[in-house]
Amino acid sequence: MLFDIELIRKVYSELPAKVAAARKLVNRHLTLSEKILYSHLWDELPSKPFGRGVEYVNFGPDRVAMQDATAQMALLQFMTAGRSRTAVPSTVHCDHLIQASVGAHADLDVALSQNKEVYDFLESVSAKYGIGFWKPGAGIIHQVILENYAFPGGMMIGTDSHTVNAGGLGMIAIGVGGADAMDVMAGMAWELKMPKLIGVKLTGRLSGWTSAKDIILKVAGILTVKGGTGCIVEYFGEGADSLSATGKGTICNMGAEIGATTSIFGYDAKMSDYLKSTGRPEIAKLADEIIGDLRADDNVYQSPTKYFDQVIEIDLNTLEPYVNGPFTPDAAYPISEFVKQVKEKDYPQKLEVGLIGSCTNSSYEDLTRAASVARQATTKNLKAKAEFVITPGSELIRYTTERDGLLADFEKIGGLVMANACGPCIGQWKRHTDDPERRNSIITSFNRNFAKRNDGNPNTHSFVASPEIVTAYAISGDLCFNPLTDYLVNETGEKVKLNEPEGIELPVAGFEVKDAGFLAPPADGSAINIVVKPDSERLQLLEPFGAWTGTDFTGLPLLIKAKGKCTTDHISMAGPWLRFRGHLDNISDNMLIGAVNFFTEKTNLIKNQITGQYAAVPATARAYKAAGLGSIVVGDENYGEGSSREHAAMEPRHLGVKAILVKSFARIHETNLKKQGMLALTFSNKADYNLIREDDKIDITGLTSFTPGKPLVIVLHHSDGTQDQFPVNHSYNEMQIEWFKAGGALNLLRMSL
Ligand code: MIC
Ligand code: SF4
């Protein structure tokens, strides 16, 4: 569908002049990322270029997207901002709260009744403030955005880390917490540190079993889960132009898994084709007219090392399919080496479930390629040995692929089609297993594979691959099977081999849908009354957090010293807890229950320094809070990686944690902490992590002269009477220090109203 064409026309009419002015300012050729960033500045062009990786910049994004699990908190905050309508076009997408169990229809019915209160809230808030509402079953936020809202050269933010998916259509799209979204909807600037730039040059062409997914699986292996932090990844080269727009989307989507701020491709014929086939020929026409401004300057493509902070080159001619995992998306193995890994590391060889779809890999091309594998199984007398689950990304895709017989191809080999929703990708999966204790393997075409993410089971080894590879594995039921080289034995005892998958980029008969599931807001929603029941267990109006008291923090008990990976899934688990995403106090009962305690090596078992007893993390934090004590959380590298969910920052804030002190942060989480008035601190010397003991009382000093660039000081009071002291860094600018002092950015906004 075509939305907001006037807005797009305006962006395009101003873009050439803005790009020219930026080129003059920077005094060299421009990457595409710079063109879009400089043309979306909130203020006038500065007198000198912004320092990449150093300076904070105010931007004016064109639109905002929110999904149901994060929109609740974003909108609860927005409701206190005193506006009658959102300042920029915004949408809400109901996708995260639908649990996959027995199949699309029944599951959607259950979700509609179980989540009624939340859906009604989101629908009425959307109507009141002029927000487009995509009903449950309409599809997953990022697929719906790509099909309807993304446009080359635009800038958007979204309350979900995979908002970056829209880079597939040449948009700078960035995942943020709800408080950031609220700022933009309230008509304020949105702040981001000027990103550094990584260029990825793609040469050659994909063929055979290899697909766009394998490019990003390989990049994840190269850059690791934190290698993209603070960077935009810009793809280019003949190989880039040969990828479908949706293939580009898959690559950008998983840029979240390397911590990248976002990823982007230059506008090309493939994007034009996609825009036309999804009902937006007007946008393609407008974009064609200014194509030079929607790609990097030619010199950038010729001498990339002069313009990017880092350049990576990948030859698609020789790229193999990849399988990544388990437990982290950057454990990357070319398929030819994967079997060795499975054996050496003793991963469960039997594959129990293969799952395809999600926001990452739901395109027509993906599903035709996977279906071509499934069809061979049928003709070659094979049945899927593993369970096989399909979650289409949108109703548009579902309707079209059903019409074209693709869903039937999956069902013929035992596939089960779930609702157009996140489902198993976010732990909304009633997995029907006979033994949850068994070590077991599953493989998905999703993006994340952190422990417990899909089914809540720590024994599940989750691997990530392309939909066609997942389908082949599901047929074989064996992780040691390599579809490129190995034979399978069929039901009549013959040895058969699967041929290379064949895909169709865009449906020959066009996309089709009966009811896309969109609800436009009324022209005037001011009369709509929003009700939140005071006794609701799912929604709770927000109480402002208290302001800083003006003194250093002293004697804070250590709450937990987290060891190793601590993602937002460890800090605020999803799955069953998604139901409390609109109720801060209730969801706080999941705070850090997945984090591994350094001292006991156990999850959710920490020493309560008041009683000396071991207890759950949320209960201990509540005990400290009740005793009038703040507390402090210590963590490892890339703390808060993964999701944009600001609950991971609001829960500690709510339970009295004053500071999070870690070796390094993931970008979105660090910002979320700052926005909520917390101290996000990093060890100046990472080895100081080792000084922290289980029953330490901790001071944070230097707060009365809290200034950008100036370290604070931590004093550890050990129980044996000794002390340690060391400096800690922070990245707060003047404004962010004001957020801290006010007790949160929202308090500051309220004060200014
Ligand atoms: C995810 O993929 O982890 C999620 C669930 O989509 C999150 C958002 C959330 O936690 O609500 C994300 O990626 O930001
Ligand atoms: Fe939903 Fe999974 Fe995509 Fe997140 S990554 S938006 S949970 S489908």
GROMACS .gro file of C-alpha atoms in nm, residues 48 102 179 198 421 439 470 555 574 619 634 649 664 705 730:
model
   15
   48LYS     CA    1   3.221   2.187   1.043
  102VAL     CA    2  -0.150  -2.556   1.708
  179ALA     CA    3   1.147   0.682   2.541
  198ILE     CA    4   3.181   0.007   0.780
  421ALA     CA    5   0.351  -1.313   1.401
  439ARG     CA    6   1.954  -3.171   2.526
  470VAL     CA    7   1.646  -2.509   0.734
  555GLY     CA    8   2.710   0.200   5.058
  574ALA     CA    9   1.040  -1.240   2.681
  619ALA     CA   10   1.314  -1.045   4.551
  634VAL     CA   11   2.797  -0.534   3.755
  649ALA     CA   12   1.641  -0.046   3.194
  664SER     CA   13   3.104  -0.259   2.764
  705SER     CA   14   3.080   1.737   3.950
  730HIS     CA   15   3.073   0.721   3.115
   0.00000   0.00000   0.00000
